[in-house]
Every structure is written in C-alpha cells, then in structure tokens.
Amino acid sequence: MDNLTLRHSILLLEGLKVTPQSSYPVFVLLLLAYIFTIISNIGLIVLISTEKNLHHPMHFLFCNLPLNDILGTTVILPRLMQDILKETSERYITYVECVIQAYFVHVFIAACHYVLMLGLTVRLSHCRSKIENPFCDNASLFKLSCESVVINNVYGIIYTVAVLCFSSVSIFLTYVKIAAVCKSSKSQALNSKAIKTCSTHLAVYLVMFFSGAIMTFLHRFPEYSDSRKLASIMFHIVPPGLNPLVYGLQTKEIRQKMATFWWRKKVISL
C-alpha cells in the first residue's frame, strides 16, 4: 500500500513535444517571453502606483490585471522551461506540486474573468447613488448606471451558467466515482467514512450552489430583492462557517492536533 501511494505521489508530465535540437531555441524563446511579460507588467504596476493621476477605479483594475498576469505566467512558464531541457521520461512532478499549480491556474483563470466583468462595469457612467444590496458586488455596481447594461447582464449570466454547470458536473462525476469505489469495497468502516464526509460536503456545496445561483439570477428581478439579499448573505456566511467543521474536524490529523492543544491548554490552566 505504501509503495502504491509513493508511486502515485510522483507524476509524469507530458510537456511539450520538442526535438533535442529545438529544445534550446524553444527554451530561449519562452524565457524571452517570460522576461518581457514580467518586466512590462511590473512597469505598468509601478507607473499606476506612482502616478496620482492614474489612481482611479479603472486603473486599479489595470493594476490588478498585471498582478494576475504575473501570477498566471509564473505558475506555468518556469516549470515548462525546466521540463523542456529534460528528457520526456524525466519530467516528474509531485502530486502536491501538481495540486498547487492547478489551484493557481484556476485562480488566474477566474481572476481574468472577474476583472473583465468589473472592467465592463467601471466603464459605465453612473447616475444613481444607492447600492441595492447589503454589500458591493459587480451587479450592484452596474445597476448604478443609466446606460444600457445588456452586455454586462449577458456576460454575467453566461459566465455564471458556465461555472455552475462545470462545477455541478465535476461534483456529480466525483460522487459517481466515490459511489463506485464504495460499492466495490467490502470495508464497512471505509464506506461509513465516505458517506459521512460526502454528505456533509454535499450539504455545504448545495447551500453555496443554490445561494450563489439565486443571488446572481435574482439581481435581474428587483421584485425579489429581499430573497436575493438573504441568498447573498447565506453565500458569504454559511459555507465559510461550515467549511472548518466539514474539512477540519473530519480530518483525523486536525482533530488530534486540536485535542492535544485543548488538553495542553487545560493542563496549563490547572
């Protein structure tokens, strides 16, 4: 079992398929592209930060975008350049490193979309001064405008539907896989643990899914503003409050550390 775990903790990256003769030219090309991206984005950040005339919401977004671009490029290119100089059979990455890279790749993609949405909103003039929400979000901001916000609405709906569909399909396939493993497993303890973990995870996910969907779609229907406000508050309170219980207390190592800390604190107080 330990050998199997160790074997699957080291992954092989396919990488770019380049010939040994072209590996160095490709490496140099990617290196120059990386240096240009880093220098140009840092230069833009410095310019916006130092020039007071550029301290406006639109330029703040322009400052956020290069930060995100630096993150997205740094997550991918250095590792890619390193692998180009290796043999295809030697391009190894640990499972933990792969998860971290995947996390930042998705952060980069999501940030690009949200910056684009906010960019569309900030370009609008605003003639109203009332935020129809308990907190500021993109939909609340473009409601301040008297201009046509069709593009903002369409983009927001398409992006939300795409995210919700991808998320729900991913969750569904994951649970199907877990159910198949539980069905084939004869371990009662393993099945009980899987059901316990999945049920609490699913409860938190459903709260987040439906409250997020309601919050987004009801922005288009002013007559349901109270329901939308309630959903938006649930989206930002319930999942963050339940996540430590679901992912923290159900993890054996975390429970043991908390128990040790609790007893140590109790002994010291006595």
mmCIF file of C-alpha atoms in Angstrom:
data_model
loop_
_atom_site.group_PDB
_atom_site.id
_atom_site.type_symbol
_atom_site.label_atom_id
_atom_site.label_comp_id
_atom_site.label_asym_id
_atom_site.label_seq_id
_atom_site.Cartn_x
_atom_site.Cartn_y
_atom_site.Cartn_z
ATOM 1 C CA MET A 1 0.000 0.000 0.000
ATOM 2 C CA ASP A 2 2.865 2.389 0.882
ATOM 3 C CA ASN A 3 4.640 1.608 -2.393
ATOM 4 C CA LEU A 4 1.400 2.238 -4.286
ATOM 5 C CA THR A 5 0.912 5.577 -2.517
ATOM 6 C CA LEU A 6 4.521 6.575 -3.204
ATOM 7 C CA ARG A 7 4.207 5.585 -6.858
ATOM 8 C CA HIS A 8 1.094 7.706 -7.371
ATOM 9 C CA SER A 9 2.570 10.687 -5.467
ATOM 10 C CA ILE A 10 5.135 11.154 -8.249
ATOM 11 C CA LEU A 11 3.553 12.134 -11.565
ATOM 12 C CA LEU A 12 4.947 12.317 -15.082
ATOM 13 C CA LEU A 13 4.256 15.483 -17.087
ATOM 14 C CA GLU A 14 3.843 15.056 -20.821
ATOM 15 C CA GLY A 15 5.003 18.614 -21.505
ATOM 16 C CA LEU A 16 5.833 19.990 -24.931
ATOM 17 C CA LYS A 17 6.998 17.532 -27.533
ATOM 18 C CA VAL A 18 10.170 19.110 -28.913
ATOM 19 C CA THR A 19 13.184 17.552 -30.533
ATOM 20 C CA PRO A 20 16.571 17.734 -28.754
ATOM 21 C CA GLN A 21 17.815 20.122 -31.464
ATOM 22 C CA SER A 22 14.935 22.577 -30.945
ATOM 23 C CA SER A 23 14.756 22.389 -27.139
ATOM 24 C CA TYR A 24 17.257 25.216 -26.549
ATOM 25 C CA PRO A 25 15.734 27.623 -29.119
ATOM 26 C CA VAL A 26 12.270 26.968 -27.629
ATOM 27 C CA PHE A 27 13.686 27.487 -24.139
ATOM 28 C CA VAL A 28 15.227 30.837 -25.129
ATOM 29 C CA LEU A 29 12.006 31.931 -26.842
ATOM 30 C CA LEU A 30 9.910 31.118 -23.768
ATOM 31 C CA LEU A 31 12.490 32.768 -21.491
ATOM 32 C CA LEU A 32 12.380 35.992 -23.516
ATOM 33 C CA ALA A 33 8.571 35.910 -23.496
ATOM 34 C CA TYR A 34 8.581 35.384 -19.719
ATOM 35 C CA ILE A 35 11.072 38.216 -19.093
ATOM 36 C CA PHE A 36 9.100 40.568 -21.340
ATOM 37 C CA THR A 37 5.824 39.677 -19.574
ATOM 38 C CA ILE A 38 7.284 40.193 -16.094
ATOM 39 C CA ILE A 39 9.077 43.473 -16.909
ATOM 40 C CA SER A 40 6.157 45.004 -18.820
ATOM 41 C CA ASN A 41 3.614 44.102 -16.140
ATOM 42 C CA ILE A 42 5.828 45.299 -13.286
ATOM 43 C CA GLY A 43 6.436 48.518 -15.217
ATOM 44 C CA LEU A 44 2.691 49.046 -15.585
ATOM 45 C CA ILE A 45 2.137 48.435 -11.862
ATOM 46 C CA VAL A 46 4.893 50.900 -10.917
ATOM 47 C CA LEU A 47 3.509 53.514 -13.324
ATOM 48 C CA ILE A 48 -0.041 53.243 -11.954
ATOM 49 C CA SER A 49 1.214 53.221 -8.348
ATOM 50 C CA THR A 50 3.424 56.294 -8.674
ATOM 51 C CA GLU A 51 1.231 58.498 -10.872
ATOM 52 C CA LYS A 52 -1.548 60.107 -8.826
ATOM 53 C CA ASN A 53 -3.461 60.944 -11.986
ATOM 54 C CA LEU A 54 -3.931 57.216 -12.547
ATOM 55 C CA HIS A 55 -5.430 56.488 -9.119
ATOM 56 C CA HIS A 56 -8.914 55.731 -10.439
ATOM 57 C CA PRO A 57 -11.092 52.573 -10.306
ATOM 58 C CA MET A 58 -10.388 51.685 -13.945
ATOM 59 C CA HIS A 59 -6.647 51.964 -13.436
ATOM 60 C CA PHE A 60 -6.923 49.982 -10.221
ATOM 61 C CA LEU A 61 -8.340 47.146 -12.320
ATOM 62 C CA PHE A 62 -5.497 47.647 -14.797
ATOM 63 C CA CYS A 63 -3.132 47.273 -11.839
ATOM 64 C CA ASN A 64 -4.864 44.100 -10.708
ATOM 65 C CA LEU A 65 -4.670 42.594 -14.175
ATOM 66 C CA PRO A 66 -0.832 42.694 -14.438
ATOM 67 C CA LEU A 67 -0.550 41.188 -10.957
ATOM 68 C CA ASN A 68 -2.777 38.370 -12.114
ATOM 69 C CA ASP A 69 -0.794 38.041 -15.348
ATOM 70 C CA ILE A 70 2.463 37.759 -13.398
ATOM 71 C CA LEU A 71 0.905 35.044 -11.247
ATOM 72 C CA GLY A 72 -0.500 33.105 -14.207
ATOM 73 C CA THR A 73 2.750 33.280 -16.182
ATOM 74 C CA THR A 74 4.972 32.397 -13.219
ATOM 75 C CA VAL A 75 2.851 29.370 -12.352
ATOM 76 C CA ILE A 76 3.305 27.904 -15.846
ATOM 77 C CA LEU A 77 6.417 29.087 -17.693
ATOM 78 C CA PRO A 78 9.343 28.423 -15.278
ATOM 79 C CA ARG A 79 8.243 24.841 -14.808
ATOM 80 C CA LEU A 80 7.615 24.443 -18.545
ATOM 81 C CA MET A 81 11.072 25.800 -19.412
ATOM 82 C CA GLN A 82 12.665 23.494 -16.867
ATOM 83 C CA ASP A 83 10.934 20.464 -18.386
ATOM 84 C CA ILE A 84 11.899 21.385 -21.956
ATOM 85 C CA LEU A 85 15.558 20.822 -21.096
ATOM 86 C CA LYS A 86 14.796 17.370 -19.673
ATOM 87 C CA GLU A 87 14.099 14.097 -21.363
ATOM 88 C CA THR A 88 10.407 13.273 -21.755
ATOM 89 C CA SER A 89 10.781 10.366 -19.335
ATOM 90 C CA GLU A 90 12.336 12.603 -16.644
ATOM 91 C CA ARG A 91 9.665 15.308 -16.389
ATOM 92 C CA TYR A 92 8.433 14.384 -12.917
ATOM 93 C CA ILE A 93 6.292 16.452 -10.567
ATOM 94 C CA THR A 94 4.974 15.545 -7.131
ATOM 95 C CA TYR A 95 1.245 15.249 -6.590
ATOM 96 C CA VAL A 96 1.322 18.132 -4.065
ATOM 97 C CA GLU A 97 3.128 20.411 -6.526
ATOM 98 C CA CYS A 98 0.607 19.485 -9.213
ATOM 99 C CA VAL A 99 -2.333 20.361 -6.955
ATOM 100 C CA ILE A 100 -0.747 23.711 -6.024
ATOM 101 C CA GLN A 101 -0.111 24.522 -9.671
ATOM 102 C CA ALA A 102 -3.673 23.577 -10.627
ATOM 103 C CA TYR A 103 -5.016 25.798 -7.837
ATOM 104 C CA PHE A 104 -3.152 28.881 -9.043
ATOM 105 C CA VAL A 105 -4.029 28.141 -12.683
ATOM 106 C CA HIS A 106 -7.719 28.225 -11.784
ATOM 107 C CA VAL A 107 -7.230 31.339 -9.629
ATOM 108 C CA PHE A 108 -5.627 33.017 -12.658
ATOM 109 C CA ILE A 109 -8.480 31.999 -14.983
ATOM 110 C CA ALA A 110 -11.209 33.082 -12.556
ATOM 111 C CA ALA A 111 -9.475 36.406 -11.832
ATOM 112 C CA CYS A 112 -9.245 37.144 -15.581
ATOM 113 C CA HIS A 113 -12.993 36.702 -15.949
ATOM 114 C CA TYR A 114 -13.855 38.790 -12.903
ATOM 115 C CA VAL A 115 -11.507 41.617 -13.869
ATOM 116 C CA LEU A 116 -13.110 41.647 -17.319
ATOM 117 C CA MET A 117 -16.581 41.835 -15.757
ATOM 118 C CA LEU A 118 -15.560 44.675 -13.470
ATOM 119 C CA GLY A 119 -13.829 46.411 -16.370
ATOM 120 C CA LEU A 120 -17.094 46.401 -18.316
ATOM 121 C CA THR A 121 -18.866 47.848 -15.272
ATOM 122 C CA VAL A 122 -16.361 50.578 -14.390
ATOM 123 C CA ARG A 123 -16.515 51.951 -17.942
ATOM 124 C CA LEU A 124 -20.203 52.802 -17.402
ATOM 125 C CA SER A 125 -21.208 56.222 -16.126
ATOM 126 C CA HIS A 126 -23.377 56.147 -13.021
ATOM 127 C CA CYS A 127 -26.367 58.353 -12.291
ATOM 128 C CA ARG A 128 -27.633 56.633 -9.150
ATOM 129 C CA SER A 129 -26.221 56.592 -5.633
ATOM 130 C CA LYS A 130 -27.996 53.667 -3.977
ATOM 131 C CA ILE A 131 -26.479 50.188 -3.735
ATOM 132 C CA GLU A 132 -29.387 47.737 -3.808
ATOM 133 C CA ASN A 133 -27.518 45.093 -1.847
ATOM 134 C CA PRO A 134 -26.071 44.579 1.664
ATOM 135 C CA PHE A 135 -22.577 44.778 0.131
ATOM 136 C CA CYS A 136 -20.944 45.884 -3.122
ATOM 137 C CA ASP A 137 -20.644 43.428 -5.989
ATOM 138 C CA ASN A 138 -20.433 43.697 -9.772
ATOM 139 C CA ALA A 139 -24.182 43.527 -10.388
ATOM 140 C CA SER A 140 -24.835 46.212 -7.758
ATOM 141 C CA LEU A 141 -22.282 48.484 -9.400
ATOM 142 C CA PHE A 142 -23.645 48.315 -12.937
ATOM 143 C CA LYS A 143 -27.145 48.998 -11.581
ATOM 144 C CA LEU A 144 -25.882 52.484 -10.728
ATOM 145 C CA SER A 145 -25.700 53.279 -14.447
ATOM 146 C CA CYS A 146 -28.457 54.733 -16.596
ATOM 147 C CA GLU A 147 -26.792 53.333 -19.717
ATOM 148 C CA SER A 148 -27.634 50.016 -21.318
ATOM 149 C CA VAL A 149 -26.195 47.171 -19.259
ATOM 150 C CA VAL A 150 -27.222 44.376 -21.642
ATOM 151 C CA ILE A 151 -23.597 43.381 -22.258
ATOM 152 C CA ASN A 152 -22.913 43.205 -18.518
ATOM 153 C CA ASN A 153 -26.028 41.108 -17.922
ATOM 154 C CA VAL A 154 -25.340 38.721 -20.790
ATOM 155 C CA TYR A 155 -21.679 38.253 -19.857
ATOM 156 C CA GLY A 156 -22.550 37.747 -16.190
ATOM 157 C CA ILE A 157 -25.256 35.188 -16.946
ATOM 158 C CA ILE A 158 -23.120 33.247 -19.434
ATOM 159 C CA TYR A 159 -20.154 33.149 -17.059
ATOM 160 C CA THR A 160 -22.326 32.132 -14.088
ATOM 161 C CA VAL A 161 -24.092 29.375 -16.031
ATOM 162 C CA ALA A 162 -20.760 28.065 -17.326
ATOM 163 C CA VAL A 163 -19.229 27.997 -13.826
ATOM 164 C CA LEU A 164 -22.287 26.410 -12.220
ATOM 165 C CA CYS A 165 -22.576 23.764 -14.946
ATOM 166 C CA PHE A 166 -18.885 22.882 -14.835
ATOM 167 C CA SER A 167 -18.962 22.782 -11.039
ATOM 168 C CA SER A 168 -22.082 20.613 -10.811
ATOM 169 C CA VAL A 169 -20.871 18.176 -13.485
ATOM 170 C CA SER A 170 -17.486 17.853 -11.751
ATOM 171 C CA ILE A 171 -19.138 17.209 -8.389
ATOM 172 C CA PHE A 172 -21.547 14.687 -9.932
ATOM 173 C CA LEU A 173 -18.766 12.727 -11.629
ATOM 174 C CA THR A 174 -16.735 12.755 -8.417
ATOM 175 C CA TYR A 175 -19.624 11.338 -6.406
ATOM 176 C CA VAL A 176 -20.309 8.699 -9.048
ATOM 177 C CA LYS A 177 -16.675 7.614 -8.775
ATOM 178 C CA ILE A 178 -16.842 7.558 -4.968
ATOM 179 C CA ALA A 179 -20.085 5.553 -5.086
ATOM 180 C CA ALA A 180 -18.469 3.030 -7.448
ATOM 181 C CA VAL A 181 -15.496 2.614 -5.102
ATOM 182 C CA CYS A 182 -17.792 2.205 -2.080
ATOM 183 C CA LYS A 183 -19.885 -0.378 -3.927
ATOM 184 C CA SER A 184 -16.842 -2.448 -4.819
ATOM 185 C CA SER A 185 -15.295 -2.088 -1.366
ATOM 186 C CA LYS A 186 -16.137 -4.564 1.388
ATOM 187 C CA SER A 187 -14.807 -2.297 4.145
ATOM 188 C CA GLN A 188 -17.709 -1.096 6.294
ATOM 189 C CA ALA A 189 -15.517 1.494 8.018
ATOM 190 C CA LEU A 190 -14.332 2.952 4.681
ATOM 191 C CA ASN A 191 -17.877 3.177 3.316
ATOM 192 C CA SER A 192 -19.156 4.771 6.519
ATOM 193 C CA LYS A 193 -16.387 7.357 6.473
ATOM 194 C CA ALA A 194 -17.009 8.142 2.784
ATOM 195 C CA ILE A 195 -20.754 8.584 3.324
ATOM 196 C CA LYS A 196 -20.197 10.803 6.356
ATOM 197 C CA THR A 197 -17.672 13.025 4.571
ATOM 198 C CA CYS A 198 -19.611 13.233 1.312
ATOM 199 C CA SER A 199 -22.951 14.015 2.955
ATOM 200 C CA THR A 200 -21.584 16.993 4.892
ATOM 201 C CA HIS A 201 -19.594 18.182 1.879
ATOM 202 C CA LEU A 202 -22.678 17.906 -0.331
ATOM 203 C CA ALA A 203 -24.775 19.878 2.161
ATOM 204 C CA VAL A 204 -22.278 22.767 2.168
ATOM 205 C CA TYR A 205 -21.945 22.618 -1.618
ATOM 206 C CA LEU A 206 -25.713 22.728 -2.175
ATOM 207 C CA VAL A 207 -26.055 25.754 0.111
ATOM 208 C CA MET A 208 -23.282 27.517 -1.782
ATOM 209 C CA PHE A 209 -24.603 26.418 -5.194
ATOM 210 C CA PHE A 210 -28.206 27.495 -4.718
ATOM 211 C CA SER A 211 -27.481 30.667 -2.768
ATOM 212 C CA GLY A 212 -24.912 31.714 -5.405
ATOM 213 C CA ALA A 213 -27.295 30.944 -8.273
ATOM 214 C CA ILE A 214 -30.208 32.740 -6.580
ATOM 215 C CA MET A 215 -28.014 35.729 -5.746
ATOM 216 C CA THR A 216 -26.846 36.044 -9.361
ATOM 217 C CA PHE A 217 -30.123 35.482 -11.196
ATOM 218 C CA LEU A 218 -32.367 37.481 -8.838
ATOM 219 C CA HIS A 219 -30.216 40.552 -9.455
ATOM 220 C CA ARG A 220 -32.195 40.737 -12.723
ATOM 221 C CA PHE A 221 -35.558 40.775 -10.864
ATOM 222 C CA PRO A 222 -35.910 43.767 -8.495
ATOM 223 C CA GLU A 223 -39.201 42.475 -7.064
ATOM 224 C CA TYR A 224 -37.297 39.638 -5.346
ATOM 225 C CA SER A 225 -34.663 41.854 -3.745
ATOM 226 C CA ASP A 226 -35.258 40.550 -0.198
ATOM 227 C CA SER A 227 -34.784 36.923 -1.284
ATOM 228 C CA ARG A 228 -31.645 37.914 -3.180
ATOM 229 C CA LYS A 229 -30.212 39.697 -0.134
ATOM 230 C CA LEU A 230 -30.860 36.672 2.057
ATOM 231 C CA ALA A 231 -29.218 34.367 -0.501
ATOM 232 C CA SER A 232 -26.192 36.640 -0.807
ATOM 233 C CA ILE A 233 -25.692 36.701 2.969
ATOM 234 C CA MET A 234 -26.023 32.904 3.139
ATOM 235 C CA PHE A 235 -23.440 32.537 0.362
ATOM 236 C CA HIS A 236 -20.871 34.541 2.328
ATOM 237 C CA ILE A 237 -21.646 33.214 5.822
ATOM 238 C CA VAL A 238 -22.869 29.604 5.759
ATOM 239 C CA PRO A 239 -20.135 27.899 3.645
ATOM 240 C CA PRO A 240 -17.220 29.758 5.333
ATOM 241 C CA GLY A 241 -18.723 28.879 8.710
ATOM 242 C CA LEU A 242 -19.296 25.206 7.908
ATOM 243 C CA ASN A 243 -16.074 24.557 5.964
ATOM 244 C CA PRO A 244 -13.868 24.374 9.100
ATOM 245 C CA LEU A 245 -16.272 21.795 10.534
ATOM 246 C CA VAL A 246 -16.540 19.778 7.330
ATOM 247 C CA TYR A 247 -12.908 19.830 6.200
ATOM 248 C CA GLY A 248 -11.246 20.446 9.546
ATOM 249 C CA LEU A 249 -12.900 18.384 12.260
ATOM 250 C CA GLN A 250 -13.422 15.417 9.930
ATOM 251 C CA THR A 251 -9.691 15.206 9.246
ATOM 252 C CA LYS A 252 -8.092 12.835 11.724
ATOM 253 C CA GLU A 253 -4.774 14.709 11.951
ATOM 254 C CA ILE A 254 -6.505 18.046 12.614
ATOM 255 C CA ARG A 255 -8.758 16.502 15.269
ATOM 256 C CA GLN A 256 -5.737 15.009 17.010
ATOM 257 C CA LYS A 257 -3.844 18.314 16.961
ATOM 258 C CA MET A 258 -6.881 20.193 18.304
ATOM 259 C CA ALA A 259 -7.388 17.610 21.049
ATOM 260 C CA THR A 260 -3.714 17.823 22.012
ATOM 261 C CA PHE A 261 -3.851 21.619 22.067
ATOM 262 C CA TRP A 262 -7.043 21.584 24.129
ATOM 263 C CA TRP A 263 -5.688 19.203 26.773
ATOM 264 C CA ARG A 264 -2.365 21.026 26.938
ATOM 265 C CA LYS A 265 -4.176 24.319 27.482
ATOM 266 C CA LYS A 266 -6.389 22.727 30.122
ATOM 267 C CA VAL A 267 -3.402 21.266 31.997
ATOM 268 C CA ILE A 268 -1.604 24.622 31.928
ATOM 269 C CA SER A 269 -4.664 26.422 33.290
ATOM 270 C CA LEU A 270 -4.938 23.889 36.127
#
